[in-house]
């Protein structure tokens, strides 16, 4: 039986996998020790659980467990990477290069650092959502300390050429940081193969619990250091103090293990479902996929339906579809998505976009329902839209936007 609303907002967050919850449960009650308590078995048991989780998290991205710093999520990990490198490498320089369509956890942290004397270059992206690598290299100066470019975009799912980007950074002696939140657990990410020095990610985007994430910090060639942004008991090798969230970290570890094992099969299953959805919706006139369709996560599509407002569509779905008409993290604001604007979309298309994020629990029945619901709603709204009528009559529509 189809359960409504159909959840297609897996880029915003994923449900916890029941196998993850089951693994976490004992750590709330029986094994509740503080992982830093060295004097008794409660502490040792918690520490052993953290050690295992650290291995599972590291394995997902081809890292050494010692290179994993647990945090409260990707936002904190992004902050720690940018602020920590900015402070640690102050004697080398103050320049950071990123793109205009990064997550706010990167962009707002860069804004903050600008107030503290950082210089930040925000690279533009092309209409596919990809940065120009010649511009990237040209932006590097002797003061550049880090390139921070996400692995895959949260709104359009576009995957950046991270290996080529990191090669440019390396050749110029600059650190390579990547927000891998949307890619980790969905497509293979390997910090050595990909040349990544720092990487931020989060459990709740990969069927783990909310409020836990990690920053990967390379220890060899080069040995990277960040100043702590949270001071206290010296946890996480002094880089992030605070009693570890043992159940959360255990869940994060299990989530990484499951994603690692199931990634290939799941990627194939989801790309078939995504393509079915996308192809069916593109049958409608004036519907466009936003961002590259070739360099893209297997479970994401972002589509604009011209002459209908994303918000009106959401209302038209009558609460039966849970998806996002912009970035979930900024959907409180009525502004068109800065990511879509960054791709060069006009207000007409940027305002009429929907992001479909499929996930581990998405079924074909749900996709069939979604195709029907979106098609019916778009058609219904266009039937009563004066703009649509004018467009059909062949009017010049440019003056209306
Ligand atoms: C690319 C990206 N970075 C960072 C975050 C923030 O992650 P968290 O919710 O774990 O702080 C998100 C989540 O929206 C994201 O998609």
Coordinates of C-alpha atoms and ligand atoms in Angstrom, one line a residue:
X1 CA 0.0 0.0 0.0
X2 CA 1.3 3.4 -0.9
X3 CA 2.0 5.5 2.1
X4 CA 1.4 9.3 1.7
X5 CA 3.1 11.7 1.5
X6 CA 5.7 10.3 -0.8
X7 CA 9.1 11.3 0.6
X8 CA 11.4 12.6 -2.1
X9 CA 13.5 15.1 -0.1
X10 CA 16.4 12.8 0.6
X11 CA 18.9 15.5 -0.1
X12 CA 17.5 17.4 2.9
X13 CA 17.7 14.4 5.2
X14 CA 17.1 10.7 5.1
X15 CA 15.2 8.5 7.5
X16 CA 17.4 6.5 9.8
X17 CA 17.8 2.9 8.5
X18 CA 16.2 0.5 11.1
X19 CA 19.5 -1.4 11.1
X20 CA 21.3 1.7 12.2
X21 CA 18.8 2.4 15.0
X22 CA 19.1 -1.2 16.2
X23 CA 22.9 -0.8 16.4
X24 CA 22.6 2.4 18.3
X25 CA 20.1 1.3 20.9
X26 CA 22.3 -0.4 23.5
X27 CA 24.5 2.8 23.6
X28 CA 21.7 4.8 25.2
X29 CA 21.1 2.4 28.0
X30 CA 23.5 -0.5 28.8
X31 CA 26.7 0.8 27.2
X32 CA 26.3 4.5 28.2
X33 CA 29.8 5.2 29.3
X34 CA 31.9 8.3 28.4
X35 CA 34.3 7.3 25.7
X36 CA 37.0 9.3 27.5
X37 CA 36.6 7.5 30.9
X38 CA 39.8 5.5 31.2
X39 CA 39.2 4.0 34.6
X40 CA 36.4 1.5 34.1
X41 CA 34.7 -0.9 31.7
X42 CA 31.8 1.4 30.8
X43 CA 34.3 3.9 29.4
X44 CA 36.3 1.2 27.6
X45 CA 33.2 -0.3 26.0
X46 CA 32.2 3.2 24.7
X47 CA 35.7 3.8 23.4
X48 CA 35.7 0.4 21.6
X49 CA 32.5 1.3 19.9
X50 CA 33.9 4.7 18.8
X51 CA 37.0 3.0 17.5
X52 CA 34.9 0.6 15.4
X53 CA 32.8 3.5 14.1
X54 CA 35.9 5.5 13.2
X55 CA 37.1 2.6 11.1
X56 CA 33.7 2.3 9.4
X57 CA 33.5 6.0 8.6
X58 CA 37.1 6.1 7.4
X59 CA 36.6 3.0 5.2
X60 CA 33.8 4.7 3.3
X61 CA 36.2 7.4 2.0
X62 CA 39.4 5.4 1.9
X63 CA 40.9 7.3 4.9
X64 CA 42.9 6.2 7.9
X65 CA 40.7 6.1 11.1
X66 CA 43.1 8.6 12.7
X67 CA 42.2 11.1 10.1
X68 CA 38.5 11.3 11.2
X69 CA 37.4 14.1 13.6
X70 CA 33.8 13.6 14.8
X71 CA 31.6 16.7 14.8
X72 CA 27.9 17.6 15.2
X73 CA 27.4 17.5 11.4
X74 CA 28.6 18.8 8.1
X75 CA 28.0 22.4 9.0
X76 CA 30.4 22.2 11.9
X77 CA 32.9 20.2 9.9
X78 CA 32.8 22.9 7.1
X79 CA 33.3 25.6 9.8
X80 CA 36.2 23.7 11.3
X81 CA 37.9 23.2 8.0
X82 CA 37.6 26.7 6.8
X83 CA 38.2 28.6 10.1
X84 CA 40.7 26.0 11.3
X85 CA 42.8 26.3 8.1
X86 CA 42.5 30.0 7.9
X87 CA 43.9 30.4 11.4
X88 CA 46.5 27.6 11.1
X89 CA 47.9 28.8 7.8
X90 CA 47.7 32.5 8.5
X91 CA 51.5 32.9 8.0
X92 CA 51.2 31.4 4.5
X93 CA 48.3 33.5 3.3
X94 CA 44.7 34.5 3.6
X95 CA 43.1 33.6 0.3
X96 CA 40.4 30.9 -0.2
X97 CA 38.8 29.9 -3.5
X98 CA 35.3 28.4 -3.6
X99 CA 32.3 28.6 -5.9
X100 CA 29.1 30.6 -5.9
X101 CA 26.9 27.5 -5.5
X102 CA 28.4 25.9 -2.4
X103 CA 26.2 25.1 0.5
X104 CA 25.6 28.0 3.0
X105 CA 27.8 26.2 5.5
X106 CA 30.7 27.1 3.2
X107 CA 29.5 30.4 1.9
X108 CA 28.5 32.0 5.2
X109 CA 31.7 30.8 6.8
X110 CA 33.6 32.4 4.0
X111 CA 31.7 35.6 4.6
X112 CA 32.6 35.4 8.3
X113 CA 36.2 34.9 7.5
X114 CA 36.2 37.9 5.1
X115 CA 35.3 40.1 8.1
X116 CA 38.4 38.7 9.8
X117 CA 40.7 39.6 6.9
X118 CA 40.3 36.6 4.5
X119 CA 40.1 37.2 0.8
X120 CA 37.7 34.8 -0.9
X121 CA 37.2 34.2 -4.6
X122 CA 33.7 32.9 -5.5
X123 CA 34.1 31.2 -8.8
X124 CA 31.1 31.3 -11.2
X125 CA 29.8 28.1 -12.6
X126 CA 28.5 27.4 -16.2
X127 CA 25.0 26.5 -17.1
X128 CA 25.6 22.9 -16.2
X129 CA 26.7 23.9 -12.7
X130 CA 30.4 23.3 -13.2
X131 CA 33.3 25.7 -12.5
X132 CA 35.8 26.6 -15.2
X133 CA 39.1 25.0 -14.3
X134 CA 41.2 27.6 -16.2
X135 CA 39.6 30.3 -14.1
X136 CA 40.3 28.3 -11.0
X137 CA 44.0 28.0 -11.7
X138 CA 44.2 31.7 -12.7
X139 CA 42.6 32.7 -9.4
X140 CA 45.4 31.1 -7.4
X141 CA 47.9 33.6 -5.9
X142 CA 50.9 33.2 -3.6
X143 CA 48.5 34.0 -0.8
X144 CA 46.1 31.2 -1.6
X145 CA 45.8 28.6 1.2
X146 CA 42.8 26.5 0.2
X147 CA 40.4 25.5 -2.6
X148 CA 37.0 24.5 -1.1
X149 CA 34.7 23.0 -3.7
X150 CA 31.9 20.6 -3.0
X151 CA 31.9 17.0 -4.4
X152 CA 28.3 17.1 -5.4
X153 CA 25.7 19.9 -5.2
X154 CA 22.8 19.5 -2.9
X155 CA 20.2 21.2 -5.1
X156 CA 21.0 19.9 -8.6
X157 CA 23.1 16.8 -7.7
X158 CA 25.9 17.9 -10.2
X159 CA 29.2 16.2 -9.5
X160 CA 32.4 18.3 -9.8
X161 CA 35.6 17.1 -11.4
X162 CA 37.2 16.8 -8.0
X163 CA 40.3 14.9 -9.2
X164 CA 41.1 17.6 -11.8
X165 CA 40.4 20.4 -9.2
X166 CA 42.6 18.8 -6.6
X167 CA 45.4 18.3 -9.2
X168 CA 45.3 22.0 -9.8
X169 CA 45.4 22.7 -6.0
X170 CA 48.3 20.3 -5.5
X171 CA 50.3 21.6 -8.4
X172 CA 50.1 25.0 -6.8
X173 CA 50.8 23.9 -3.2
X174 CA 47.3 24.7 -2.0
X175 CA 45.1 22.6 0.2
X176 CA 42.0 20.9 -1.3
X177 CA 38.9 20.9 0.9
X178 CA 35.6 19.3 -0.3
X179 CA 32.2 19.2 1.2
X180 CA 31.3 15.6 0.4
X181 CA 28.0 15.6 2.3
X182 CA 25.8 14.7 -0.7
X183 CA 28.3 12.4 -2.4
X184 CA 29.5 10.3 0.6
X185 CA 27.7 6.9 0.7
X186 CA 26.0 7.6 -2.7
X187 CA 29.0 7.4 -5.1
X188 CA 32.5 6.3 -4.5
X189 CA 34.6 8.9 -2.7
X190 CA 38.3 8.1 -2.1
X191 CA 40.3 10.8 -0.5
X192 CA 43.6 9.5 -1.9
X193 CA 42.4 8.9 -5.5
X194 CA 40.5 12.2 -5.4
X195 CA 43.3 14.2 -3.9
X196 CA 41.3 15.6 -1.0
X197 CA 43.0 17.0 2.1
X198 CA 39.9 17.9 4.1
X199 CA 36.4 16.6 3.7
X200 CA 33.1 17.4 5.6
X201 CA 30.2 15.0 5.8
X202 CA 27.1 14.1 7.8
X203 CA 25.3 11.0 9.0
X204 CA 21.8 12.2 8.4
X205 CA 22.2 12.3 4.6
X206 CA 23.1 8.6 4.5
X207 CA 20.4 7.0 6.7
X208 CA 22.2 7.7 9.9
X209 CA 21.1 9.9 12.8
X210 CA 21.0 13.7 12.8
X211 CA 23.5 15.8 14.8
X212 CA 26.6 13.8 13.9
X213 CA 29.2 14.2 11.2
X214 CA 32.9 14.3 10.5
X215 CA 35.8 16.2 9.2
X216 CA 38.5 14.2 7.4
X217 CA 41.9 15.8 7.9
X218 CA 44.8 14.4 6.0
X219 CA 47.8 13.2 8.1
X220 CA 50.3 12.4 5.4
X221 CA 51.5 14.2 2.3
X222 CA 50.7 16.8 3.3
X223 CA 50.1 16.6 7.0
X224 CA 47.2 19.0 7.4
X225 CA 46.5 20.9 10.6
X226 CA 43.5 22.9 11.7
X227 CA 43.1 25.0 14.9
X228 CA 40.3 23.9 17.1
X229 CA 37.1 25.9 17.0
X230 CA 35.7 24.2 20.2
X231 CA 38.1 24.2 23.1
X232 CA 37.9 22.0 26.2
X233 CA 38.9 18.5 27.2
X234 CA 41.1 18.0 24.1
X235 CA 39.0 15.3 22.5
X236 CA 39.6 14.3 18.9
X237 CA 43.3 15.0 19.2
X238 CA 42.6 18.5 20.4
X239 CA 40.8 19.5 17.2
X240 CA 37.2 19.3 18.6
X241 CA 36.6 19.1 22.3
X242 CA 33.4 17.8 23.8
X243 CA 32.1 14.5 25.1
X244 CA 31.6 12.2 22.1
X245 CA 28.0 11.5 21.0
X246 CA 28.5 7.7 21.4
X247 CA 25.1 6.4 20.1
X248 CA 25.2 9.0 17.2
X249 CA 28.7 8.0 16.2
X250 CA 27.9 4.3 16.4
X251 CA 24.9 5.0 14.1
X252 CA 27.1 7.0 11.8
X253 CA 29.6 4.1 11.6
X254 CA 26.9 1.6 10.8
X255 CA 25.3 4.0 8.2
X256 CA 28.7 4.3 6.5
X257 CA 29.2 0.5 6.5
X258 CA 25.7 -0.1 5.0
X259 CA 26.1 2.6 2.4
X260 CA 29.5 1.2 1.4
X261 CA 28.2 -2.3 1.0
X262 CA 25.0 -1.3 -0.9
X263 CA 26.3 1.7 -2.9
X264 CA 26.7 0.1 -6.3
X265 CA 23.4 -1.8 -6.4
X266 CA 21.5 1.1 -4.8
X267 CA 23.1 3.6 -7.3
X268 CA 21.9 1.5 -10.2
X269 CA 18.4 1.0 -8.8
X270 CA 17.9 4.7 -8.0
X271 CA 19.3 5.9 -11.3
X272 CA 16.7 3.8 -13.2
X273 CA 13.9 5.1 -11.0
X274 CA 15.2 8.7 -11.3
X275 CA 15.4 8.4 -15.1
X276 CA 11.9 7.0 -15.3
X277 CA 10.6 9.9 -13.3
X278 CA 12.7 12.5 -15.3
X279 CA 11.8 11.1 -18.7
X280 CA 8.1 11.0 -17.9
X281 CA 8.1 14.6 -16.5
X282 CA 10.1 15.9 -19.5
X283 CA 7.2 14.7 -21.7
X284 CA 5.5 17.9 -20.6
X285 CA 6.2 21.0 -22.7
X286 CA 8.5 23.7 -21.3
X287 CA 10.1 21.4 -18.7
X288 CA 13.9 21.5 -18.2
X289 CA 16.4 19.6 -16.2
X290 CA 18.7 22.0 -14.2
X291 CA 22.4 21.3 -14.2
X292 CA 24.5 18.6 -16.0
X293 CA 22.7 15.4 -16.7
X294 CA 25.9 13.5 -17.3
X295 CA 27.9 14.5 -14.2
X296 CA 25.2 13.9 -11.7
X297 CA 24.3 11.9 -8.6
X298 CA 22.2 8.8 -9.5
X299 CA 19.2 9.7 -7.2
X300 CA 18.7 13.4 -7.9
X301 CA 16.9 15.5 -10.6
X302 CA 16.0 19.1 -10.5
X303 CA 13.4 20.2 -13.0
X304 CA 11.8 23.5 -13.9
X305 CA 8.3 23.7 -15.2
X306 CA 8.0 27.0 -16.9
X307 CA 4.9 29.2 -16.3
X308 CA 4.1 27.5 -13.0
X309 CA 5.4 28.6 -9.6
X310 CA 7.2 26.0 -7.5
X311 CA 5.3 27.1 -4.5
X312 CA 1.9 26.8 -6.3
X313 CA 3.0 23.3 -7.4
X314 CA 3.7 22.3 -3.8
X315 CA 0.2 23.5 -2.8
X316 CA -1.3 21.7 -5.7
X317 CA 0.2 18.4 -4.5
X318 CA -2.1 18.8 -1.5
X319 CA 0.6 17.6 0.9
X320 CA 0.9 14.3 -0.9
X321 CA 4.4 14.8 -2.1
X322 CA 7.3 15.8 0.3
X323 CA 9.9 17.5 -1.8
X324 CA 11.7 20.8 -2.1
X325 CA 11.1 23.7 -4.4
X326 CA 14.5 25.2 -3.5
X327 CA 17.3 24.2 -1.2
X328 CA 15.8 22.8 2.0
X329 CA 18.2 24.7 4.0
X330 CA 17.0 28.0 2.7
X331 CA 13.4 27.3 1.8
X332 CA 12.2 29.7 4.6
X333 CA 13.2 32.5 2.2
X334 CA 11.0 33.2 -0.9
X335 CA 14.1 34.2 -2.9
X336 CA 14.7 32.0 -6.0
X337 CA 17.5 29.6 -5.3
X338 CA 21.0 31.1 -5.6
X339 CA 22.2 27.8 -7.0
X340 CA 19.8 28.0 -9.9
X341 CA 20.5 31.7 -10.4
X342 CA 24.2 30.8 -10.5
X343 CA 23.5 28.4 -13.4
X344 CA 22.2 31.5 -15.2
X345 CA 18.5 30.6 -14.9
X346 CA 16.1 33.5 -15.2
X347 CA 13.5 34.1 -12.5
X348 CA 10.9 32.3 -14.6
X349 CA 12.7 29.0 -14.5
X350 CA 14.4 29.4 -11.1
X351 CA 11.0 30.0 -9.5
X352 CA 9.4 27.0 -11.1
X353 CA 11.8 24.3 -10.1
X354 CA 11.3 21.2 -8.0
X355 CA 14.1 19.0 -6.6
X356 CA 13.4 15.3 -6.5
X357 CA 15.8 13.4 -4.2
X358 CA 15.1 9.7 -4.3
X359 CA 16.4 7.4 -1.5
X360 CA 16.9 3.9 -0.2
X361 CA 13.2 3.5 0.7
X362 CA 11.8 5.0 -2.6
X363 CA 9.7 2.5 -4.5
X364 CA 8.6 2.3 -8.1
X365 CA 5.0 2.6 -7.0
X366 CA 6.0 5.9 -5.4
X367 CA 7.6 7.1 -8.5
X368 CA 4.6 6.2 -10.6
X369 CA 2.4 8.1 -8.2
X370 CA 4.8 11.1 -8.3
X371 CA 4.8 11.2 -12.1
X372 CA 1.0 11.3 -12.1
X373 CA 0.6 13.8 -9.4
X374 CA 3.2 16.2 -10.9
X375 CA 1.9 15.9 -14.4
X376 CA -1.7 16.5 -13.3
X377 CA -0.8 19.5 -11.1
X378 CA 1.4 21.2 -13.7
X379 CA -1.3 20.7 -16.4
X380 CA -4.0 22.0 -14.0
X381 CA -2.0 25.1 -13.1
X382 CA -1.2 25.9 -16.7
X383 CA -4.8 25.5 -17.7
X384 CA -5.7 28.4 -15.4
X385 CA -2.5 30.4 -16.1
X386 CA -2.9 33.6 -18.3
X387 CA 0.9 33.4 -18.9
X388 CA 0.6 29.9 -20.3
X389 CA -2.3 31.0 -22.5
X390 CA -0.3 33.9 -23.9
X391 CA 2.7 31.6 -24.5
X392 CA 0.5 29.2 -26.4
X393 CA -0.8 32.0 -28.4
X394 CA 2.7 32.8 -29.4
X395 CA 3.2 36.1 -27.5
X396 CA 6.7 37.4 -26.7
X397 CA 7.1 36.3 -23.1
X398 CA 10.4 38.1 -22.4
X399 CA 8.7 41.3 -21.1
X400 CA 6.8 39.3 -18.4
X401 CA 10.0 38.2 -16.6
Ligands
LIG1 C1 26.4 20.1 0.8 C2 25.9 20.2 2.2 N1 26.8 20.7 3.1 C3 26.4 20.8 4.4 C4 25.2 20.5 4.8 C5 24.9 20.7 6.3 O1 24.9 19.5 6.9 P1 24.4 19.3 8.4 O2 22.9 19.3 8.4 O3 25.0 18.0 8.9 O4 25.0 20.4 9.2 C6 24.2 20.1 3.9 C7 22.9 19.8 4.4 O5 21.9 20.4 4.0 C8 24.6 19.9 2.6 O6 23.8 19.4 1.7

